[in-house]
Structure formats: structure tokens, C-alpha cells
Coordinates of C-alpha atoms and ligand atoms in Angstrom, one line a residue:
X75 CA -57.8 9.4 -1.6
X76 CA -55.8 9.0 -4.5
X77 CA -51.9 8.3 -3.5
X78 CA -50.0 11.4 -3.8
X79 CA -47.9 11.5 -7.3
X80 CA -44.5 9.9 -5.4
X81 CA -45.9 7.4 -3.4
X82 CA -47.2 4.4 -5.8
X83 CA -50.7 2.9 -4.1
X84 CA -50.7 -0.4 -2.0
X85 CA -51.3 -3.0 -5.2
X86 CA -48.6 -1.3 -7.4
X87 CA -46.3 -0.8 -4.5
X88 CA -46.8 -4.8 -3.1
X89 CA -46.1 -5.7 -7.3
X90 CA -43.0 -3.6 -7.2
X91 CA -41.8 -5.2 -4.1
X92 CA -42.3 -8.5 -5.7
X93 CA -40.6 -7.9 -9.1
X94 CA -38.0 -6.2 -6.8
X95 CA -37.2 -9.4 -4.6
X96 CA -37.4 -11.5 -7.7
X97 CA -35.2 -9.1 -9.8
X98 CA -32.6 -9.1 -6.9
X99 CA -33.0 -12.8 -6.5
X100 CA -32.5 -14.0 -10.0
X101 CA -29.3 -11.8 -10.3
X102 CA -28.0 -13.7 -7.5
X103 CA -28.9 -17.1 -8.9
X104 CA -28.3 -16.5 -12.9
X105 CA -25.5 -14.2 -12.7
X106 CA -22.6 -17.1 -13.2
X107 CA -24.4 -18.1 -16.0
X108 CA -23.9 -14.9 -18.1
X109 CA -21.2 -12.6 -19.6
X110 CA -19.2 -11.3 -17.3
X111 CA -18.3 -8.1 -19.3
X112 CA -20.9 -5.6 -21.7
X113 CA -21.3 -4.3 -24.9
X114 CA -19.1 -1.0 -24.5
X115 CA -21.5 1.3 -27.3
X116 CA -22.1 4.3 -25.5
X117 CA -24.7 5.8 -28.4
X118 CA -26.7 2.9 -28.5
X119 CA -27.2 2.8 -24.8
X120 CA -27.7 6.9 -25.3
X121 CA -30.2 6.3 -27.5
X122 CA -32.1 3.5 -25.6
X123 CA -32.4 6.2 -22.8
X124 CA -33.9 9.0 -25.6
X125 CA -37.5 8.1 -24.9
X126 CA -37.0 9.1 -21.2
X127 CA -37.6 12.9 -21.9
X128 CA -40.1 13.1 -18.4
X129 CA -42.0 15.0 -20.3
X130 CA -45.0 12.5 -19.6
X131 CA -44.6 9.8 -16.9
X132 CA -44.3 6.2 -17.7
X133 CA -45.4 3.1 -15.9
X134 CA -43.6 2.2 -12.9
X135 CA -43.4 -1.4 -13.7
X136 CA -42.3 -0.2 -17.4
X137 CA -39.8 1.7 -16.1
X138 CA -38.4 -0.8 -13.3
X139 CA -38.2 -3.2 -16.1
X140 CA -36.2 -1.1 -18.2
X141 CA -33.4 -0.5 -15.7
X142 CA -33.3 -4.4 -14.7
X143 CA -32.6 -5.1 -18.1
X144 CA -30.5 -2.7 -18.9
X145 CA -28.3 -3.4 -15.7
X146 CA -28.1 -6.8 -16.8
X147 CA -27.1 -5.8 -20.4
X148 CA -24.7 -2.5 -19.7
X149 CA -22.9 -3.5 -16.6
X150 CA -18.9 -5.1 -15.8
X151 CA -20.8 -7.6 -13.4
X152 CA -18.6 -7.2 -10.3
X153 CA -20.4 -9.6 -8.3
X154 CA -19.9 -12.4 -10.7
X155 CA -17.7 -15.2 -9.3
X156 CA -15.1 -14.6 -12.8
X157 CA -14.8 -11.1 -12.0
X158 CA -10.9 -10.8 -11.1
X159 CA -10.9 -7.3 -10.9
X160 CA -10.6 -4.0 -8.1
X161 CA -11.9 -5.4 -4.9
X162 CA -15.4 -5.3 -5.9
X163 CA -16.8 -8.1 -4.6
X164 CA -20.4 -9.9 -4.5
X165 CA -22.4 -8.0 -1.7
X166 CA -23.7 -10.1 1.5
X167 CA -27.1 -11.1 1.1
X168 CA -27.7 -9.4 4.7
X169 CA -25.7 -6.4 3.3
X170 CA -28.2 -6.0 0.3
X171 CA -31.2 -5.9 3.0
X172 CA -29.3 -3.4 4.8
X173 CA -28.9 -0.7 2.1
X174 CA -32.5 -1.4 1.5
X175 CA -33.7 -0.8 4.7
X176 CA -31.5 2.3 4.5
X177 CA -33.2 3.4 1.6
X178 CA -36.9 2.7 2.9
X179 CA -36.4 4.1 6.3
X180 CA -33.9 6.9 5.4
X181 CA -32.2 7.6 8.4
X182 CA -30.4 10.7 8.3
X183 CA -26.9 10.6 10.0
X184 CA -26.2 14.4 11.0
X185 CA -27.8 14.4 14.2
X186 CA -27.9 11.8 16.9
X187 CA -31.3 12.4 18.5
X188 CA -32.8 11.7 14.8
X189 CA -31.1 8.5 14.1
X190 CA -29.8 6.8 17.3
X191 CA -29.7 3.4 16.7
X192 CA -28.2 3.7 13.3
X193 CA -25.4 6.0 14.5
X194 CA -25.0 4.0 17.9
X195 CA -24.4 0.9 15.5
X196 CA -22.2 2.8 13.8
X197 CA -20.2 3.7 16.7
X198 CA -20.4 -0.2 17.6
X199 CA -18.8 -1.0 14.6
X200 CA -15.8 1.2 14.8
X201 CA -15.2 0.0 18.3
X202 CA -15.7 -3.7 17.2
X203 CA -13.3 -3.2 14.1
X204 CA -10.9 -0.8 16.0
X205 CA -10.4 -3.7 18.7
X206 CA -9.7 -6.5 15.8
X207 CA -6.8 -4.0 14.7
X208 CA -5.9 -4.0 19.0
X209 CA -7.0 -0.6 19.3
X210 CA -8.7 -0.2 22.9
X211 CA -12.1 -0.1 22.4
X212 CA -12.7 2.4 25.4
X213 CA -10.3 4.8 23.7
X214 CA -11.3 4.1 19.9
X215 CA -12.9 6.7 17.8
X216 CA -14.2 6.8 13.8
X217 CA -16.3 7.6 11.2
X218 CA -18.2 5.5 8.7
X219 CA -17.0 6.8 5.2
X220 CA -18.0 6.4 1.4
X221 CA -15.1 4.6 0.5
X222 CA -11.4 4.7 1.2
X223 CA -10.5 7.8 -0.8
X224 CA -13.1 9.7 2.0
X225 CA -11.2 8.0 4.5
X226 CA -7.9 8.8 3.6
X227 CA -9.0 12.3 3.0
X228 CA -10.0 12.5 6.4
X229 CA -6.7 10.7 7.4
X230 CA -4.8 13.8 5.6
X231 CA -7.0 16.4 7.3
X232 CA -7.0 15.1 10.9
X233 CA -3.1 14.7 10.5
X234 CA -2.7 18.2 9.3
X235 CA -5.3 19.4 12.1
X236 CA -3.2 17.6 14.8
X237 CA 0.3 18.7 13.7
X238 CA -0.6 22.3 12.9
X239 CA -3.7 23.4 15.0
X240 CA -3.7 26.5 13.5
X241 CA -4.6 25.3 9.9
X242 CA -8.1 24.8 10.7
X243 CA -9.0 28.3 11.1
X244 CA -6.1 30.2 9.0
X245 CA -5.5 27.5 6.6
X246 CA -2.0 26.3 4.9
X247 CA -0.8 30.2 4.7
X248 CA -0.7 30.3 8.4
X249 CA 2.4 27.6 8.3
X250 CA 6.2 28.4 7.7
X251 CA 6.8 25.3 6.0
X252 CA 5.1 23.0 3.5
X253 CA 4.0 20.2 4.9
X254 CA 4.9 17.1 3.0
X255 CA 3.2 13.5 3.8
X256 CA 4.8 10.1 2.8
X257 CA 3.3 7.1 1.2
X258 CA 5.2 4.3 -1.0
X259 CA 5.3 4.5 -4.5
X260 CA 2.9 1.3 -4.3
X261 CA 0.5 3.4 -2.5
X262 CA -3.1 4.2 -3.7
X263 CA -3.6 7.1 -5.9
X264 CA -6.5 8.7 -3.2
X265 CA -4.1 10.4 -1.2
X266 CA -2.8 11.8 -4.0
X267 CA -6.6 13.5 -4.9
X268 CA -6.8 14.2 -0.6
X269 CA -3.6 16.0 -0.6
X270 CA -4.9 17.8 -3.8
X271 CA -8.6 18.3 -1.9
X272 CA -6.7 19.5 1.3
X273 CA -4.9 22.1 -0.6
X274 CA -1.3 20.6 0.0
X275 CA -0.7 20.1 -3.2
X276 CA -0.1 16.8 -5.4
X277 CA 3.4 17.8 -4.8
X278 CA 3.4 17.8 -0.9
X279 CA 3.1 13.8 -1.5
X280 CA 6.5 12.5 -1.0
X281 CA 7.0 8.8 -2.5
X282 CA 9.0 6.4 -0.6
X283 CA 10.3 3.8 -3.0
X284 CA 9.4 0.2 -2.5
X285 CA 11.8 -2.6 -2.6
X286 CA 11.8 -5.5 -4.6
X287 CA 9.1 -7.0 -2.2
X288 CA 7.0 -3.7 -3.4
X289 CA 7.1 -3.1 0.5
X290 CA 7.8 0.3 1.7
X291 CA 11.7 0.6 2.9
X292 CA 11.3 1.9 6.3
X293 CA 15.5 2.9 5.8
X294 CA 14.5 5.3 2.5
X295 CA 11.5 6.5 4.6
X296 CA 14.0 7.8 7.3
X297 CA 16.5 9.3 4.8
X298 CA 13.9 10.5 3.0
X299 CA 12.0 12.9 6.0
X300 CA 16.0 13.7 7.2
X301 CA 16.3 14.9 4.0
X302 CA 13.1 17.3 3.6
X303 CA 13.6 18.4 7.2
X304 CA 17.0 19.8 6.2
X305 CA 15.6 21.4 2.8
X306 CA 12.9 23.0 4.7
X307 CA 9.7 21.0 4.5
X308 CA 7.3 19.9 7.8
X309 CA 6.8 16.5 7.3
X310 CA 3.9 15.6 9.0
X311 CA 2.4 12.0 8.3
X312 CA 3.6 8.6 7.1
X313 CA 0.9 6.6 5.3
X314 CA 1.7 2.7 4.9
X315 CA -0.3 0.5 2.9
X316 CA -1.7 -3.2 4.3
X317 CA -2.7 -4.4 1.0
X318 CA -1.6 -2.9 -2.1
X319 CA -4.3 -2.4 -4.7
X320 CA -1.9 -3.9 -7.5
X321 CA 0.1 -6.1 -6.1
X322 CA -1.5 -7.0 -2.1
X323 CA 1.8 -6.1 -0.7
X324 CA 1.7 -5.7 2.9
X325 CA 4.1 -2.7 4.3
X326 CA 6.6 -3.7 7.4
X327 CA 4.5 -2.0 9.7
X328 CA 6.4 -2.2 12.7
X329 CA 9.3 -0.6 11.4
X330 CA 7.5 2.0 9.6
X331 CA 5.6 2.8 13.4
X332 CA 9.2 2.8 14.4
X333 CA 10.0 5.7 12.2
X334 CA 7.0 7.9 12.9
X335 CA 6.9 7.9 17.0
X336 CA 10.6 8.4 16.7
X337 CA 9.9 11.5 14.4
X338 CA 6.6 12.1 15.5
X339 CA 4.7 12.0 12.8
X340 CA 1.0 10.7 12.8
X341 CA 1.0 7.2 11.3
X342 CA -2.1 6.2 8.8
X343 CA -2.8 2.4 7.8
X344 CA -4.6 2.5 4.8
X345 CA -6.1 -0.9 5.0
X346 CA -8.7 -0.5 2.6
X347 CA -8.4 -4.1 1.4
X348 CA -5.9 -5.8 3.3
X349 CA -7.4 -5.0 6.6
X350 CA -9.9 -7.9 6.5
X351 CA -7.1 -10.3 7.3
X352 CA -7.4 -8.8 11.2
X353 CA -10.4 -11.0 10.8
X354 CA -8.9 -14.3 10.4
X355 CA -6.3 -15.5 13.4
X356 CA -4.4 -17.0 11.1
X357 CA -3.4 -13.8 9.0
X358 CA -3.6 -11.2 11.5
X359 CA 0.3 -11.5 12.1
X360 CA 0.6 -10.0 8.8
X361 CA -1.3 -6.9 10.0
X362 CA 1.4 -6.9 13.2
X363 CA 1.9 -3.0 14.2
X364 CA -1.4 -1.8 12.8
X365 CA -1.8 -1.0 16.3
X366 CA 0.6 1.3 16.3
X367 CA -1.2 3.4 14.2
X368 CA -2.9 6.6 14.8
X369 CA -5.3 6.1 11.8
X370 CA -6.6 3.4 9.8
X371 CA -8.5 3.1 6.3
X372 CA -10.8 0.0 6.5
X373 CA -13.1 -0.5 3.5
X374 CA -16.4 -3.2 4.6
X375 CA -17.0 -2.8 0.9
X376 CA -14.1 -4.5 -0.6
X377 CA -13.3 -7.4 1.4
X378 CA -16.5 -7.6 4.1
X379 CA -18.1 -7.8 0.1
X380 CA -21.0 -5.2 1.3
X381 CA -22.7 -3.1 -1.5
X382 CA -21.2 -0.1 -2.1
X383 CA -20.0 2.2 -1.0
X384 CA -18.9 1.6 2.8
X385 CA -15.5 3.0 4.2
X386 CA -14.4 3.4 7.7
X387 CA -11.9 5.8 9.2
X388 CA -10.8 4.5 12.6
X389 CA -8.6 6.5 15.1
X390 CA -7.0 5.8 18.5
X391 CA -7.4 10.1 19.3
X392 CA -10.5 10.2 20.4
X393 CA -10.9 14.2 20.0
X394 CA -9.4 14.7 16.8
X395 CA -12.7 14.0 14.4
X396 CA -14.6 16.7 16.4
X397 CA -11.4 19.1 16.6
X398 CA -11.4 18.6 12.5
X399 CA -14.8 18.7 11.7
X400 CA -17.1 20.5 14.6
X401 CA -18.6 23.4 13.1
X402 CA -20.9 25.8 15.7
X403 CA -24.8 26.7 14.2
X404 CA -27.8 27.2 15.5
X405 CA -30.3 24.9 13.1
X406 CA -29.5 21.5 13.9
X407 CA -31.8 19.9 16.1
X408 CA -30.3 19.9 19.8
X409 CA -32.5 17.6 21.9
X410 CA -29.8 15.2 22.2
X411 CA -27.5 18.1 24.2
X412 CA -26.3 16.6 27.7
X413 CA -26.4 13.4 26.6
X414 CA -23.0 11.6 26.2
X415 CA -23.5 11.0 22.5
X416 CA -22.2 12.4 19.0
X417 CA -23.6 13.8 16.3
X418 CA -22.2 12.7 13.6
X419 CA -22.0 16.1 11.3
X420 CA -19.8 17.4 13.9
X421 CA -17.8 14.6 13.5
X422 CA -17.2 13.7 9.8
X423 CA -16.7 15.1 6.6
X424 CA -20.2 14.7 5.1
X425 CA -23.1 17.0 6.8
X426 CA -26.3 15.2 5.8
X427 CA -25.5 11.3 5.3
X428 CA -27.0 8.1 4.4
X429 CA -26.7 5.2 7.6
X430 CA -23.8 3.3 5.9
X431 CA -23.1 1.2 8.7
X432 CA -26.7 -1.0 8.8
X433 CA -25.7 -3.1 5.9
X434 CA -22.3 -3.7 7.0
X435 CA -23.9 -4.5 10.7
X436 CA -26.5 -6.8 9.3
X437 CA -23.7 -8.8 7.4
X438 CA -21.6 -9.1 10.7
X439 CA -24.3 -10.1 12.5
X440 CA -25.3 -12.7 10.8
X441 CA -22.3 -14.1 9.3
X442 CA -20.1 -13.7 13.1
X443 CA -16.4 -12.9 12.6
X444 CA -16.1 -16.9 12.1
X445 CA -18.3 -16.6 9.2
X446 CA -16.4 -14.0 7.5
X447 CA -12.7 -15.8 8.8
X448 CA -14.4 -18.8 6.8
X449 CA -14.8 -16.9 3.6
X450 CA -11.9 -14.6 3.7
X451 CA -9.9 -18.2 4.0
X452 CA -12.0 -19.4 1.0
X453 CA -11.1 -16.6 -1.1
X454 CA -7.3 -16.8 -0.2
X455 CA -7.1 -20.5 -1.1
X456 CA -8.5 -19.6 -4.5
X457 CA -5.8 -17.1 -4.4
X458 CA -3.2 -19.9 -3.9
X459 CA -4.9 -22.5 -6.7
X460 CA -5.0 -19.5 -9.2
X461 CA -1.1 -18.9 -8.4
X462 CA -0.3 -22.6 -8.7
X463 CA -2.3 -23.3 -12.0
X464 CA -1.3 -19.9 -13.8
X465 CA 2.5 -21.2 -12.8
X466 CA 1.3 -24.4 -14.5
X467 CA 0.1 -23.0 -17.9
X468 CA 3.5 -21.3 -18.3
X469 CA 2.5 -17.8 -16.5
X470 CA 5.2 -16.6 -14.2
X471 CA 3.4 -14.8 -11.0
X472 CA 6.0 -12.0 -9.8
X473 CA 4.1 -10.5 -6.8
X474 CA 4.8 -12.7 -3.3
X475 CA 1.6 -12.0 -1.0
X476 CA -0.3 -14.3 1.4
X477 CA -3.5 -12.1 0.0
X478 CA -5.2 -13.5 -3.2
X479 CA -3.8 -11.6 -6.0
X480 CA -1.6 -12.5 -8.8
X481 CA 0.5 -10.2 -10.8
X482 CA 1.8 -12.2 -13.9
X483 CA 3.9 -12.4 -17.6
X484 CA 3.9 -14.9 -19.8
X485 CA 7.0 -16.7 -19.9
X486 CA 5.7 -18.5 -23.5
X487 CA 5.8 -15.4 -25.3
X488 CA 9.1 -13.7 -26.3
X489 CA 7.0 -10.4 -25.9
X490 CA 5.4 -11.9 -22.6
X491 CA 7.0 -9.0 -20.6
X492 CA 5.8 -5.9 -23.0
X493 CA 3.1 -3.6 -21.8
X494 CA 1.4 -3.9 -25.8
X495 CA 1.1 -8.1 -25.3
X496 CA -0.1 -8.2 -21.9
X497 CA -2.5 -5.5 -22.2
X498 CA -3.9 -7.5 -25.8
X499 CA -4.3 -10.4 -23.3
X500 CA -6.3 -8.4 -20.5
X501 CA -8.6 -7.0 -23.9
X502 CA -9.0 -10.4 -25.2
X503 CA -10.0 -12.1 -22.1
X504 CA -12.4 -9.1 -21.2
X505 CA -13.6 -9.1 -24.7
X506 CA -14.3 -12.5 -24.7
X507 CA -17.3 -12.1 -21.4
X508 CA -15.6 -14.9 -20.0
X509 CA -13.8 -13.0 -16.7
X510 CA -13.0 -9.7 -15.9
X511 CA -9.0 -9.0 -15.4
X512 CA -6.7 -6.1 -16.1
X513 CA -3.0 -4.6 -16.0
X514 CA -0.9 -2.6 -13.8
X515 CA 2.3 -1.9 -13.5
X516 CA 4.8 -2.5 -10.2
X517 CA 7.3 -0.6 -9.2
X518 CA 6.2 2.5 -11.3
X519 CA 7.7 0.3 -14.4
X520 CA 6.8 -3.5 -14.3
X521 CA 4.0 -4.1 -16.2
X522 CA 1.9 -7.2 -15.6
X523 CA -1.5 -9.0 -15.9
X524 CA -3.5 -8.5 -12.6
X525 CA -5.9 -11.2 -11.3
X526 CA -7.8 -10.9 -7.8
X527 CA -9.9 -13.0 -5.8
X528 CA -12.5 -10.8 -4.5
X529 CA -15.6 -12.8 -4.7
X530 CA -16.7 -15.5 -1.6
X531 CA -18.3 -17.3 -4.6
X532 CA -15.5 -17.9 -6.7
X533 CA -14.4 -21.5 -6.9
X534 CA -12.0 -24.1 -8.4
X535 CA -14.2 -24.1 -12.0
X536 CA -14.0 -20.3 -12.1
X537 CA -10.1 -20.4 -11.7
X538 CA -10.1 -23.0 -14.4
X539 CA -12.2 -20.9 -16.7
X540 CA -10.0 -18.2 -16.3
X541 CA -7.3 -20.2 -17.0
X542 CA -8.7 -21.8 -19.9
X543 CA -9.4 -17.8 -21.2
X544 CA -6.2 -16.8 -20.5
X545 CA -4.9 -19.9 -22.8
X546 CA -7.4 -18.7 -25.6
X547 CA -6.1 -15.6 -25.3
X548 CA -2.7 -16.2 -25.6
X549 CA -3.5 -18.7 -29.1
X550 CA -5.5 -15.8 -30.6
X551 CA -2.3 -13.4 -30.4
X552 CA 0.2 -16.1 -31.2
X553 CA -1.7 -17.6 -34.2
Ligands
LIG777 C1 -5.5 0.6 -0.8 C2 -6.3 1.2 -1.3 N1 -6.8 2.1 -0.5 C3 -8.0 3.4 -1.2 C4 -8.9 3.0 -2.0 C5 -9.8 3.8 -2.6 O1 -11.1 3.5 -2.0 P1 -12.6 3.7 -2.9 O2 -12.6 3.3 -3.9 O3 -13.5 3.0 -1.8 O4 -12.5 4.7 -2.6 C6 -8.7 1.8 -2.7 C7 -9.0 1.2 -3.7 O5 -9.0 0.3 -4.3 C8 -7.1 1.1 -2.3 O6 -7.4 -0.5 -2.8

């Protein structure tokens, strides 16, 4: 009998899997010899897609080769060791295998009885990560999410529900006062989006100025809360950041926890990137106080280097996810009724959901805590080397952080602090294909170049290549 059209015959499948593993292995082995950045030509790209009008099927290998060649050509290669960007790492080998298994076995993470292993793996990981942050594993709950955005959104929702129980059924209009939350000026913008998605509106996000060290000022937080209460607002949540996106600053968590506890506000720590410091004994003290957080965002697809997307929301309030997300229905599977288990759809934003935890599980099982500590230590060392080499080449590194992200300006050029000049330098580097860096602004006003070590494969030669590409860019702009 012929195979159904959506399932290729055994011979074709065997050849396809061979080509697939070859493509994955070639990408891993040869990527470092390729350009980091693609040509940006939407017209050409769209023209290449025009032949796929889907009126007649194309061959499996034809379509597959098109995609592999296209991905090589049209992608900023975030897994490249000279991608110094936005926490997009090279995926772990075991993470790639885990994601492939998730696609093939396709566990459905809505009801426990459908995917007992995948669901228990995720809960096991949530408790394991919670323990690294100092939570009591017996009093830890959480959920995997698409990424930091969804985890932060979950945090805002759970805090709202905990502080204003009537919000769940009657919405914001049931509240007598406008709820407000606090972030530092350096916090990730996903919090603004989360406020919008929760119906709070972005005006409900009150920014507390970061000090010169780019960390949230706990005293300014306390006086902001007092001022808002006097004006009739209803403060409910403080979000502090452990590893800001631009500069890797870690808010003073104990001082902020102090304020949040005194004011009876939910404390959420966005440790999407920096949270991985908890895996390295000598870096763990940087996160002191995180155990006092009501909830934590931690992204495995950042410093744990698993394929996108793998966020985790962790909380020490074991009932809050159920209170926030549980919806009664009759059509979902009920075989597990009476067992001491959690149906994820009652417990998180998504309903049907991909098994996110498999790639994290395989990566952590095979590397172990020690393997991750070694990888993170290496990246921190590469960050220190980059800082040193930038300073030696006339760039001034302006952020102070133990994490491997450098924000810098040009000391050798009269315009070396101007946004326009720094943007041109970044574009020159990106355009050369030799590395990817970016620009950002610190404290809302100070333009800087930004280079972050996000890849466990980045080595001293790659650092030298970046510093060389920056020198070439400077020369090109100064002639
Ligand atoms: C501190 C921080 N929080 C949240 C996010 C959002 O995470 P994601 O892109 O996974 O949604 C980021 C992204 O870089 C981040 O740096």
C-alpha cells in the first residue's frame, strides 16, 4: 500500500533523515568559517519563494535542500562564535536532539494523562532550577513558557490575581484604584507589553531610575511607592532584573526585597539571562536575595544554550498558577482525575503546548550542573578578555558587570560618544560579515556599542577577530 501523502515512504524517509543529520552536523562544524550576517535583500528573497505556489507538490529533497541552502544564506547566524548579540546562543547538541524528539513524538502538554513523562520532566526541572535559586523544592511550582516575554507576562498576571482576587472574574474594572507595577529604567520592555496584554496599559508601569551603576535604586523605589499611594494608585508588583538586557546590571535584590516585603508587593525577579549565574558557585552570590522573590523568570534558551524557545516561570506560591489559569471544561481528558498530578492547561497561559522541557532535560542531564558551570565560566572569562582588549585598543568600556557584556564608546574619536558615529561603527562591523554587534542606550540617554558573549564556543581568536573588525570599522570611518 502506498504511504499516505503526508508520510513519505520508508526509503525516502531514511534518505531524508540522513540528509537532515548531515545538514545539522555540517552547520555545527563549518559555521565558524562562514559570514555571520546575511545580505538584506527582501525582493530577492521573496522572488526565491515565488516558485512555491503549492499548486503542484515539489520533491522532498528539492524542498529540503531549498530550505537548508536558504538558511545558510539568509540568516544572521546567532549560533556563530562571532555573534556578539542578544543572548541567542549556539544550541546544545542534546538540545537539538531533544527538540527533534519533541517534534517526532509530539507530546501534547495540555493534559497530564497524555504526556506523563514530558510533564513530569518539566516539573522536575522547575523544582531543580527553583532549588538553585534557593527555593524549597517542596514549595516550588512553575511552568515552561515560550520565552522570557511569556514568563514575565505570567508574572504580571499572577501578581495581579494574588493582590486583587476579584480581577480573575471581574477584570480591572472591579478595582477601586489603578494598579501599578515598578521596574527600573533598564528593565526589559516585555514588561510594558505584559502590562498592555493584561489590560493595565503601559502607563501602569512606573519606571524607577537606575543609578549610575544602572541598578534599580531601592530608595527611589520606596519613595515612588509612597508617592503613588498618596496619589491613589494601587501598587502591587516590583520587577527587579538580574542581568539587564543592555548592560548586564544586577539590581540590588536584598534591598529591593526589603522594600517589596515592607510594602506587601509581589516581587518578581527577571533573571531571564543572568539567572544562569546560579549554576556557578563563585557567581551565585551575585543573585543573593533572589530566594525572596515571589516569582522568577529564567530563560533556558539564553545562557543554557538550548534551542528557542524555552522560558521558565518559577514561583514559591504553589497554588497561584492554578488560581490564575484554571478554567473549568468538560472535553479535556480525565483519566488522571484523582492522581496527585497537574494538568498544564489549568496551570499556564497556553493550552495545547509543545514539550519545551525535553531539550532542557537532555542538555542538563548530559552536561550536569558542572558542565554548565564550566561553559558559563568560559564565557565570563571571554567577556573579561574582550573588556581588556577593547580598553587596550582605545575603546572605553562604560558598564561594570561581572557578566560577559561590554558596553563601550570610542575614546580615539572626537565623535566617539555620538549615537550616529557608534551606529556607523556597528553597521560597518555587521556589514563586513565578520561579527554581529549592536548599539543601545544606557540610562535612556547614553549611546554605546554593545557586545555580549552568548556562545560557549567563542574563544580568544574570535575576540581578537571582533577587536580587529572594530579597528577596521574605525579606520574606514576616519579616512
Ligand atoms: C532581561 C530579559 N527579560 C526578558 C527578555 C525577553 O525574553 P524572550 O526574548 O525570551 O521573550 C529578555 C530578552 O532578551 C531579557 O533580556
